[in-house]
mmCIF file of C-alpha atoms in Angstrom:
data_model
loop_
_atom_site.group_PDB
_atom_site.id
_atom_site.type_symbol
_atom_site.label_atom_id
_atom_site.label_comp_id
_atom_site.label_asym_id
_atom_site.label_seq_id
_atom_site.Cartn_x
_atom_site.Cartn_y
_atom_site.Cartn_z
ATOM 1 C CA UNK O 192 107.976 160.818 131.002
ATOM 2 C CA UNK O 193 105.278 158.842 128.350
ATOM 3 C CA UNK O 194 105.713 162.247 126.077
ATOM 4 C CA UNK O 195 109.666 161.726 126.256
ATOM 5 C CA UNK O 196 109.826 157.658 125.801
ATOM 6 C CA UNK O 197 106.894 158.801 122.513
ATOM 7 C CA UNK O 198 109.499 161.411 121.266
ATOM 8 C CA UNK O 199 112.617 159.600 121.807
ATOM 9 C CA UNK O 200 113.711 157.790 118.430
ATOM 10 C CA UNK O 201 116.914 155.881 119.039
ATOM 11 C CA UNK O 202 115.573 152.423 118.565
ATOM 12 C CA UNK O 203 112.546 151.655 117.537
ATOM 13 C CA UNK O 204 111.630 148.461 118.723
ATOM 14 C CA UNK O 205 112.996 149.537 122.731
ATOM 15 C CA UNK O 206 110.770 152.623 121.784
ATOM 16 C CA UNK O 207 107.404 150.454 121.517
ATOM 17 C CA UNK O 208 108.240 148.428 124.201
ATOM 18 C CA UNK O 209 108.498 151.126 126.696
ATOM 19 C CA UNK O 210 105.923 153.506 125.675
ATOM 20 C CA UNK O 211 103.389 150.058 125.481
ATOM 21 C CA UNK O 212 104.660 149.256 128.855
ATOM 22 C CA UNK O 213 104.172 153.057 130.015
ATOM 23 C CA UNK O 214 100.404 152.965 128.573
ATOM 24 C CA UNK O 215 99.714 149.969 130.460
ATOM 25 C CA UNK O 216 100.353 150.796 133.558
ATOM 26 C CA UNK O 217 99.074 154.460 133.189
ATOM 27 C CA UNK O 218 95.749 152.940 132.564
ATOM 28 C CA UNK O 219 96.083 150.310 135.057
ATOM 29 C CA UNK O 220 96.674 153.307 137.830
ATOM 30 C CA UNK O 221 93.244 154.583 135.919
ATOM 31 C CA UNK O 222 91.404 151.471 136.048
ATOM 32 C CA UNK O 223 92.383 151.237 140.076
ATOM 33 C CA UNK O 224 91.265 154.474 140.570
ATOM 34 C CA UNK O 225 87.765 154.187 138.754
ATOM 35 C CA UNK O 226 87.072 150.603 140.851
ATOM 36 C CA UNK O 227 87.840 152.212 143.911
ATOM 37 C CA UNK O 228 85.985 155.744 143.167
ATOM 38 C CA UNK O 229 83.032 156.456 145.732
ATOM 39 C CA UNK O 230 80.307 156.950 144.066
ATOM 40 C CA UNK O 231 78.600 160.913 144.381
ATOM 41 C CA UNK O 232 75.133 162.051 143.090
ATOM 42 C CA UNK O 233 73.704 160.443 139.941
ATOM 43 C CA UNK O 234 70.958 160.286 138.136
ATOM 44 C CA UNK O 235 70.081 156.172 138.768
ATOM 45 C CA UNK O 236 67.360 155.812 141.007
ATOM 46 C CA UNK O 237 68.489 152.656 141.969
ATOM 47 C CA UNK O 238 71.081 154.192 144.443
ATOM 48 C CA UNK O 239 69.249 156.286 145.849
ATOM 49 C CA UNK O 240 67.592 154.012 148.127
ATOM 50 C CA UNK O 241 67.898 156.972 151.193
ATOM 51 C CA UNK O 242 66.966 160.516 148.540
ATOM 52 C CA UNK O 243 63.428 161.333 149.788
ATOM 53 C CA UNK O 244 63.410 163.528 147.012
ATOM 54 C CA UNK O 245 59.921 163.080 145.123
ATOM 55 C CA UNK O 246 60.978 161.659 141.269
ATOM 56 C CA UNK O 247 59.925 163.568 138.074
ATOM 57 C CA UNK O 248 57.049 161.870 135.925
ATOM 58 C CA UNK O 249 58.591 161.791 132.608
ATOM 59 C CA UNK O 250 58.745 159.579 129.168
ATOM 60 C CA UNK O 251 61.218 159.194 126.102
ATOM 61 C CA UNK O 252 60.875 160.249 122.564
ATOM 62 C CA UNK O 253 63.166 159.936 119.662
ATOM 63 C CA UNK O 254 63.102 162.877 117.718
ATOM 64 C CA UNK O 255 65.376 161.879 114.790
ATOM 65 C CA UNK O 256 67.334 164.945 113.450
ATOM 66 C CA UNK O 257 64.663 166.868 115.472
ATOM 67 C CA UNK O 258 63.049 170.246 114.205
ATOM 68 C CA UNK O 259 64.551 173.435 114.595
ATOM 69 C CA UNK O 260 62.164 174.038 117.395
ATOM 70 C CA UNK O 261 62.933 170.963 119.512
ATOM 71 C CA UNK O 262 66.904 171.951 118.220
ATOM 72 C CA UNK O 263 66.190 175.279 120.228
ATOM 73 C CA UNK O 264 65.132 173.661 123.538
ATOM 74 C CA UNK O 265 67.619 170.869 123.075
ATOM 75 C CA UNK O 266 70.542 173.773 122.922
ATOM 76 C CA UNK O 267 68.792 175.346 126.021
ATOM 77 C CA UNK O 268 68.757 172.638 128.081
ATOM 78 C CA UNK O 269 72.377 171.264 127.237
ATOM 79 C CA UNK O 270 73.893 174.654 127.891
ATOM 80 C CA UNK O 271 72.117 175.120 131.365
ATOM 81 C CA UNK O 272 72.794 171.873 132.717
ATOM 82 C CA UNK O 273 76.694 172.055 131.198
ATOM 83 C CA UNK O 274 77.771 176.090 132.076
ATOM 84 C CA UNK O 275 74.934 177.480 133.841
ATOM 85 C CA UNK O 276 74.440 176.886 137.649
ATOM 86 C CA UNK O 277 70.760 175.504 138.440
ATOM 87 C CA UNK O 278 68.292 175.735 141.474
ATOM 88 C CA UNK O 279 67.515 172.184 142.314
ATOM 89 C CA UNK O 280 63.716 173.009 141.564
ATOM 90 C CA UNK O 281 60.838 172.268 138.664
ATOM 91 C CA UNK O 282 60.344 175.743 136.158
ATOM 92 C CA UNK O 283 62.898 177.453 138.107
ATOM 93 C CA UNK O 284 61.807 180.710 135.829
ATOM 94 C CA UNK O 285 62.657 183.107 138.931
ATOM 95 C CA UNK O 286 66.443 182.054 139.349
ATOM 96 C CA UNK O 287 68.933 184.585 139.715
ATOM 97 C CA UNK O 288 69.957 186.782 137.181
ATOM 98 C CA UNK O 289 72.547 186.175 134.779
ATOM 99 C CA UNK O 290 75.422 189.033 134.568
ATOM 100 C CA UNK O 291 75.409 190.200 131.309
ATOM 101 C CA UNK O 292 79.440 188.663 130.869
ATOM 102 C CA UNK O 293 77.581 185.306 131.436
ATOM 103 C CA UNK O 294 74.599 185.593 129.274
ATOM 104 C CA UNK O 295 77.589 186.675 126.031
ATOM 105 C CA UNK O 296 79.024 183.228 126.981
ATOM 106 C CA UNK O 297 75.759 181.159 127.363
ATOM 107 C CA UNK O 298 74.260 182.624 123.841
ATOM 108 C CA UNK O 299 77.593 182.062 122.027
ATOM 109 C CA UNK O 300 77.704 178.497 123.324
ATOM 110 C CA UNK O 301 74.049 177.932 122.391
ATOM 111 C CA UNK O 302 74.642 179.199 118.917
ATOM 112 C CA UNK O 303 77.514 176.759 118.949
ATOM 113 C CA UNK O 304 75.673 173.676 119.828
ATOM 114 C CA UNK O 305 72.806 174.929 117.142
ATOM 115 C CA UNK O 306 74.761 175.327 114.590
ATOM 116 C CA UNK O 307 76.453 171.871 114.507
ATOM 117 C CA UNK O 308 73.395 170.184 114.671
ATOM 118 C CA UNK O 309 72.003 171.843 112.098
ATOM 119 C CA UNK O 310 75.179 172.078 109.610
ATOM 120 C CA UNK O 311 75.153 168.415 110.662
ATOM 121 C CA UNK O 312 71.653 167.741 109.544
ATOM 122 C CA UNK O 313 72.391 169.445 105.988
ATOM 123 C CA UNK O 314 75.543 168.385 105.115
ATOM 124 C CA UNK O 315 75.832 164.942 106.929
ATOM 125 C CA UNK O 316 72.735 163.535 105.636
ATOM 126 C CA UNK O 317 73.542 159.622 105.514
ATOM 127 C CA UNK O 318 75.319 160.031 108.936
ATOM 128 C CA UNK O 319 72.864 157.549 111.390
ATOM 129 C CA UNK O 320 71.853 160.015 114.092
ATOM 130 C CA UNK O 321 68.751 159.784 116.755
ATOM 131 C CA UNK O 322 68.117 162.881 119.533
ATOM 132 C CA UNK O 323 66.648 161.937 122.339
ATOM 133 C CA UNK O 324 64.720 163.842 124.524
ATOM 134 C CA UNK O 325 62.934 163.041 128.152
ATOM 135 C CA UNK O 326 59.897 165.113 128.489
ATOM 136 C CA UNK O 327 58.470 165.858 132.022
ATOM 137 C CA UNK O 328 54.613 164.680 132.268
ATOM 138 C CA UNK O 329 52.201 166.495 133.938
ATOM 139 C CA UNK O 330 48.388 165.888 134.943
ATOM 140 C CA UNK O 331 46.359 168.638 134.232
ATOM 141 C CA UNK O 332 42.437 169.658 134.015
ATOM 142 C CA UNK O 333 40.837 170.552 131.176
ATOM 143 C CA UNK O 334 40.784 174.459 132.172
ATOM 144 C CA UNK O 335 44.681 174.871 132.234
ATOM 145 C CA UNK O 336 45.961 176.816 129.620
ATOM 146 C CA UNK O 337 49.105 174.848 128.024
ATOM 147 C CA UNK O 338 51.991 176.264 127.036
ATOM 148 C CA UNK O 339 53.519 176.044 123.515
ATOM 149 C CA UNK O 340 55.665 173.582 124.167
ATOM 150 C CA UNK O 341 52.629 171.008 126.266
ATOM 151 C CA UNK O 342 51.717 168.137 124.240
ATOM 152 C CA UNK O 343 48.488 165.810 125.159
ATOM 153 C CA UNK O 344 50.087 162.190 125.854
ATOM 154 C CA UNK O 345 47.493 159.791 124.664
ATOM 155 C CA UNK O 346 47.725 156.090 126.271
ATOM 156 C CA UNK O 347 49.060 154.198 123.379
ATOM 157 C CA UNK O 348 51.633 157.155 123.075
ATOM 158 C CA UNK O 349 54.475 156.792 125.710
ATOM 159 C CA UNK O 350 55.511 154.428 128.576
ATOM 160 C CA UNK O 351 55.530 157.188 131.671
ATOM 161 C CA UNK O 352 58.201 156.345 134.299
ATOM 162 C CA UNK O 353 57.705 157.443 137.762
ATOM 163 C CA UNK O 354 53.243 157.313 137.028
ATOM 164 C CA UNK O 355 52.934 156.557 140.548
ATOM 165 C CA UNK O 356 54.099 160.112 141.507
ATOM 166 C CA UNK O 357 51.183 161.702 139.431
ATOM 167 C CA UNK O 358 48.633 163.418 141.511
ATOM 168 C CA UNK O 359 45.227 161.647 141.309
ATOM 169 C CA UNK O 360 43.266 163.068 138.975
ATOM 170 C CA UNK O 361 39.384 163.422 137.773
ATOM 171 C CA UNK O 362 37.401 162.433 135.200
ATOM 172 C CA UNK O 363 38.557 165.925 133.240
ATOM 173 C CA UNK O 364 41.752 165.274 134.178
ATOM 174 C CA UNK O 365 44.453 164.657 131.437
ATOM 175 C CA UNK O 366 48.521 163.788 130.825
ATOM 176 C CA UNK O 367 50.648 166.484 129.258
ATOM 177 C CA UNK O 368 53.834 166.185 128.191
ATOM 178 C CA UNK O 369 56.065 169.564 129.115
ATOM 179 C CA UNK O 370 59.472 171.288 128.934
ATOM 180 C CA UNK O 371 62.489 168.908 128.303
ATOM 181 C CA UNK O 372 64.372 167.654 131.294
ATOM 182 C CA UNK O 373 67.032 165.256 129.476
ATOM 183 C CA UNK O 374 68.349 164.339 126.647
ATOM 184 C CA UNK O 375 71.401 162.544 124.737
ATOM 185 C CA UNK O 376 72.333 161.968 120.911
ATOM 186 C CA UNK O 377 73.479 158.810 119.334
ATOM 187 C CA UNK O 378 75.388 159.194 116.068
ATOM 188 C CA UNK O 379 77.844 157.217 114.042
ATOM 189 C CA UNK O 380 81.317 158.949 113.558
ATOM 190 C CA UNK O 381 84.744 157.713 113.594
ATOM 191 C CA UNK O 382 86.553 156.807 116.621
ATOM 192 C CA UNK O 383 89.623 154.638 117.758
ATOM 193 C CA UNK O 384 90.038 152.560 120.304
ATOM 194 C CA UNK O 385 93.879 152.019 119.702
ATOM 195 C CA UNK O 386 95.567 149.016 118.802
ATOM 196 C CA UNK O 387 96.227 147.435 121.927
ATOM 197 C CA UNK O 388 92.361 147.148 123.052
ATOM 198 C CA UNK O 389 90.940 143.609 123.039
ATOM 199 C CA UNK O 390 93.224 142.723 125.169
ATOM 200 C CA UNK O 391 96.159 142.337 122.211
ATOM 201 C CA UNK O 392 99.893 143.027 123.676
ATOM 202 C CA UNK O 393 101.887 144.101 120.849
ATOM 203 C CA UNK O 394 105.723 143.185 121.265
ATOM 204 C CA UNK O 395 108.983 144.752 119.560
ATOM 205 C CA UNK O 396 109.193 141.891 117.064
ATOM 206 C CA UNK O 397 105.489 142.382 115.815
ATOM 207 C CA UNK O 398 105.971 145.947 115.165
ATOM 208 C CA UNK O 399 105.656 145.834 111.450
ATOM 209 C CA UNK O 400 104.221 148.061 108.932
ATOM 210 C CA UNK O 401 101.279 145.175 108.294
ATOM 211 C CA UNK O 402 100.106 146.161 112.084
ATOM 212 C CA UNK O 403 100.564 150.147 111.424
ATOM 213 C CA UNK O 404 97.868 149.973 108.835
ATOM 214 C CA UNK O 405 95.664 147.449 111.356
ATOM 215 C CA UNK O 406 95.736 150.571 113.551
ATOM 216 C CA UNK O 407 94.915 152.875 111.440
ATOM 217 C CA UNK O 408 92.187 150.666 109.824
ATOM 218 C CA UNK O 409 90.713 150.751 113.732
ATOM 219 C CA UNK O 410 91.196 154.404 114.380
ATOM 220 C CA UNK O 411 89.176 154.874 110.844
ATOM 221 C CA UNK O 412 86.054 152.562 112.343
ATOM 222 C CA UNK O 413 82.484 153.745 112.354
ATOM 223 C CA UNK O 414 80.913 153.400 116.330
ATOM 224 C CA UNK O 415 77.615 154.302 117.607
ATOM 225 C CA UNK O 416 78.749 157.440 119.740
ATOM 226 C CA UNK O 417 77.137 158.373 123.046
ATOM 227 C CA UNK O 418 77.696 162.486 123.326
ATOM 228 C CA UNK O 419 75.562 165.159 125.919
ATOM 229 C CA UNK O 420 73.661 163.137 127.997
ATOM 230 C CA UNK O 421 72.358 166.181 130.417
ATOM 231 C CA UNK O 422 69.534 165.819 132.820
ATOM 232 C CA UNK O 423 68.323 169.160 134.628
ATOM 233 C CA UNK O 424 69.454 169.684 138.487
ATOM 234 C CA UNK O 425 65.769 168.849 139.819
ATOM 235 C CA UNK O 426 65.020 165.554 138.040
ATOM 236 C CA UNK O 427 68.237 163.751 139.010
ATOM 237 C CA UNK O 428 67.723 160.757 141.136
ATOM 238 C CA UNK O 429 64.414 159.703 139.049
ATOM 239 C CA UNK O 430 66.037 157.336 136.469
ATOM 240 C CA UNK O 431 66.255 159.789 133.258
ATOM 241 C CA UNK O 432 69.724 159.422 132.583
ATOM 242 C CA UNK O 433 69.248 155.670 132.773
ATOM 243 C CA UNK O 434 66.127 155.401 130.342
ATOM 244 C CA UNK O 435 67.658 158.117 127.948
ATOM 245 C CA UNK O 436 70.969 155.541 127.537
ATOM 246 C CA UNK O 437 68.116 152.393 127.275
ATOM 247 C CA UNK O 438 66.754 154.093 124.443
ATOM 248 C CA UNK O 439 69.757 155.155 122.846
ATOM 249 C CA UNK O 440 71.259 150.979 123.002
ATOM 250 C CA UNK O 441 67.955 150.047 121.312
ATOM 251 C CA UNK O 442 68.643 152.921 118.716
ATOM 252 C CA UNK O 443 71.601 151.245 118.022
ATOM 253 C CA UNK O 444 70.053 147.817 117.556
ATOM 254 C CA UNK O 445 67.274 149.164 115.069
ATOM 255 C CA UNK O 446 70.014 150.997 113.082
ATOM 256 C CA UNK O 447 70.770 147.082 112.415
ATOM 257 C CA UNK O 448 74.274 148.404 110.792
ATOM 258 C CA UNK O 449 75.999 145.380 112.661
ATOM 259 C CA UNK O 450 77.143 147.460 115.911
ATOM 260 C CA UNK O 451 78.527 145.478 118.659
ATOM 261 C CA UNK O 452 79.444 148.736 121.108
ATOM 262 C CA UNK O 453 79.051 151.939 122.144
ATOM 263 C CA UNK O 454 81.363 154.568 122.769
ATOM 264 C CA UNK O 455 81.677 157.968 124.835
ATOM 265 C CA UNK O 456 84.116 160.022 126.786
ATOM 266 C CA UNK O 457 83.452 161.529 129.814
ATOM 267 C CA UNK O 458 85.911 163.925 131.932
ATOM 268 C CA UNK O 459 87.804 162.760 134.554
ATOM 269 C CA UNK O 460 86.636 165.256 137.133
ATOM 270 C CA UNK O 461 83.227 163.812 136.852
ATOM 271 C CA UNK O 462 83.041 160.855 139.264
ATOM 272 C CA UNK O 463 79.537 160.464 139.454
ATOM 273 C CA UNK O 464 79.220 160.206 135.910
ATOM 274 C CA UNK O 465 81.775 157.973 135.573
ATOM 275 C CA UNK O 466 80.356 155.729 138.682
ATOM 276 C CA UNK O 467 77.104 156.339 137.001
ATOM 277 C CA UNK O 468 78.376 154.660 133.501
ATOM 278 C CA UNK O 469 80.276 151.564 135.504
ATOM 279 C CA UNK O 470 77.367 150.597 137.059
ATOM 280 C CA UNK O 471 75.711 150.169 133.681
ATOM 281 C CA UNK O 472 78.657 147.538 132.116
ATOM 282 C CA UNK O 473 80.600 150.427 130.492
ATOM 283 C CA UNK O 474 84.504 149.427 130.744
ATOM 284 C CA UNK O 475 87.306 152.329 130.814
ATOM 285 C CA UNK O 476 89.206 152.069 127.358
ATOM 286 C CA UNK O 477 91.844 154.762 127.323
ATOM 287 C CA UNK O 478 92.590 158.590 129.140
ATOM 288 C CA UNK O 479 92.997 161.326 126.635
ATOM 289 C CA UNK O 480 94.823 164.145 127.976
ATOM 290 C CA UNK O 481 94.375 166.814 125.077
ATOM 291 C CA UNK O 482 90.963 167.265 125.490
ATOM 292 C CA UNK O 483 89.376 170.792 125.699
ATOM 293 C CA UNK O 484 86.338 172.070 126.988
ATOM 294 C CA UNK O 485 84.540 175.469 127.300
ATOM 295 C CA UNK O 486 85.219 177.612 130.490
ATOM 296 C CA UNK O 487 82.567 179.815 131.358
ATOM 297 C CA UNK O 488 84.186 181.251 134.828
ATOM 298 C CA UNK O 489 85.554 184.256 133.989
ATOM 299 C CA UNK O 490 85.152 187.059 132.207
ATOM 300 C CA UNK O 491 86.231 185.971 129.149
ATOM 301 C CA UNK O 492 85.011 182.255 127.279
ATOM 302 C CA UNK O 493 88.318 180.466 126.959
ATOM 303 C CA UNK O 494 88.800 176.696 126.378
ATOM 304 C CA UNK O 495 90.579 174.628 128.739
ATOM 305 C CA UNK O 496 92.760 171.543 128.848
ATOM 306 C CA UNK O 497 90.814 168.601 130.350
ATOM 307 C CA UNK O 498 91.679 164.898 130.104
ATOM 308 C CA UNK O 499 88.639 162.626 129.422
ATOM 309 C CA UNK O 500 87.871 158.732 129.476
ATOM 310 C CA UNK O 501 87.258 156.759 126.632
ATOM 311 C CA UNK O 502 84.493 153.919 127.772
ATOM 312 C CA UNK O 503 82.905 151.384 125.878
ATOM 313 C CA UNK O 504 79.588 149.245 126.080
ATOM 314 C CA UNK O 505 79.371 145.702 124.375
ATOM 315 C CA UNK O 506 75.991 145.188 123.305
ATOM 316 C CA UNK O 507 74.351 141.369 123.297
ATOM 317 C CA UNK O 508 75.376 140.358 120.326
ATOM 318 C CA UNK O 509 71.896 138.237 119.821
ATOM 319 C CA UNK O 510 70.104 141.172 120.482
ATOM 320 C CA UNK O 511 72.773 143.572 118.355
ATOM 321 C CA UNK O 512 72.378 141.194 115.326
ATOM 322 C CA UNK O 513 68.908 141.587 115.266
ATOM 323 C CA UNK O 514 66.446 145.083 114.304
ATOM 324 C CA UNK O 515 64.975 145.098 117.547
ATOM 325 C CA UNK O 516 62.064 146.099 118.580
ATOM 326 C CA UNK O 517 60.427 147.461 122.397
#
């Protein structure tokens, strides 16, 4: 019916009128939906007041464009949380085989993800872009052998979240920071929010060619863009996902390019997530219907139609105004 009233070009003004009307109550069915959604299992601590589950150790660290090492992991990580099913346990290096069908997929996607961060990183050089990784901490003695990837925390280095569940150590004992068990990107890039967000109803009569190019001039706006947040099956529920988005809303503010908001999308079949976001002051903008996404269960990779959420986060404008700093 919206695709219809969109294509149908008898009158133009009873055309807007409609298809505005349709939109609005399309996304006021959304908006019900979304304030009425239960929420499932998420990454905020905060709600999960009965998980006994013990929570990871871990800190944050901005990476920049990141090296093509930390690229590697980063690609890892993504793709295993995103298309490959995980054991809800730490260095899960003894988890079932992958059919070889599956592994085709998983390296293809990998290379995928790879490559656009690195064709990104040489041809999109004054694009503002931070990775940011969560690292999982560990306390170790001074016989362990680390692996290549371990990195000595020093005090002054890192806050650690979740210190308390560190295992009392000696005097030889020491902090290491491991394998990655989150991350998320914040980069600049175009996105639009449509014309009728701020709350502006357009009417027949203000249809004008004047408020066609105001459109356009906000589909053609520069946002801070939220994409991949991914935290691994076994440290959900210990407040990554949360510090990762902290960190990437400061990143924002210390770009000081004048951002008031934030922007992602996130799929409609993901409840948790979207709970998850809600929870943290991000509003529901718009559903996009012609979405695709990777589908990794058959035999063959194929991409799939999925419609995905448009949200938004205001940031303080005191606080947005000013190069912030923790």
């Amino acid at each position: 019916k919206h695709a219809s009233v969109r294509n149908h070009h008898h009158n133009h003004h009873n055309q807007l009128e409609s298809t505005t009307s349709i939109q609005l109550a399309l996304q006021d069915t959304i908006l019900e939906s979304l304030q009425n959604g239960k929420s499932e299992d998420d990454d905020d601590q905060s709600s999960s007041t009965n998980d006994t589950k013990q929570r990871v150790p871990f800190i944050i660290q901005r990476l920049g464009r990141g090296t093509k090492k930390e690229i590697e992991e980063i690609t890892q990580l993504c793709v295993d949380v995103f298309f490959n099913a995980q054991e809800d346990v730490p260095n899960n290096n003894d988890k079932n085989p992958v059919a070889p069908w599956k592994a085709v997929q998983l390296a293809y996607l990998r290379n995928y993800q790879r490559g656009d961060i690195l064709s990104r990183n040489a041809f999109k050089k004054d694009q503002l872009v931070d990775l940011i990784v969560a690292r999982r901490v560990y306390s170790v003695d001074a016989a362990t052998n680390l692996n290549a990837n371990a990195k000595l925390i020093e005090d002054s280095d890192n806050q650690i979240y979740n210190a308390d569940q560190l295992p009392a150590g000696g005097d030889e004992s020491k902090l290491v920071a491991g394998e990655m068990i989150g991350y998320c990107e914040m980069m600049e890039k175009k996105f639009g929010l449509g014309g009728n967000f701020e709350g502006n109803q357009v009417s027949a009569d203000e249809a004008t060619e004047d408020e066609n190019e105001e459109e356009k001039e906000v589909e053609e706006k520069l946002r801070p863009y939220l994409g991949n947040l991914s935290v691994v099956k076994y440290a959900r529920r210990s407040g990554v996902g949360s510090k990762l988005m902290d960190e990437g809303e400061q990143v924002v503010r210390e770009w000081d390019a004048g951002h008031t908001e934030i922007v992602l999308q996130v799929e409609e079949d993901n409840p948790s997530a979207i709970q998850f976001y809600k929870r943290r002051g991000w509003e529901f903008v718009f559903a996009d219907p012609t979405c695709r996404r990777y589908d990794t269960s058959g035999f063959f990779l194929k991409e799939s139609r999925v419609t995905k959420y448009a949200m938004i986060k205001r940031l303080d404008q005191q606080n947005a105004d000013q190069n912030g700093t923790r």
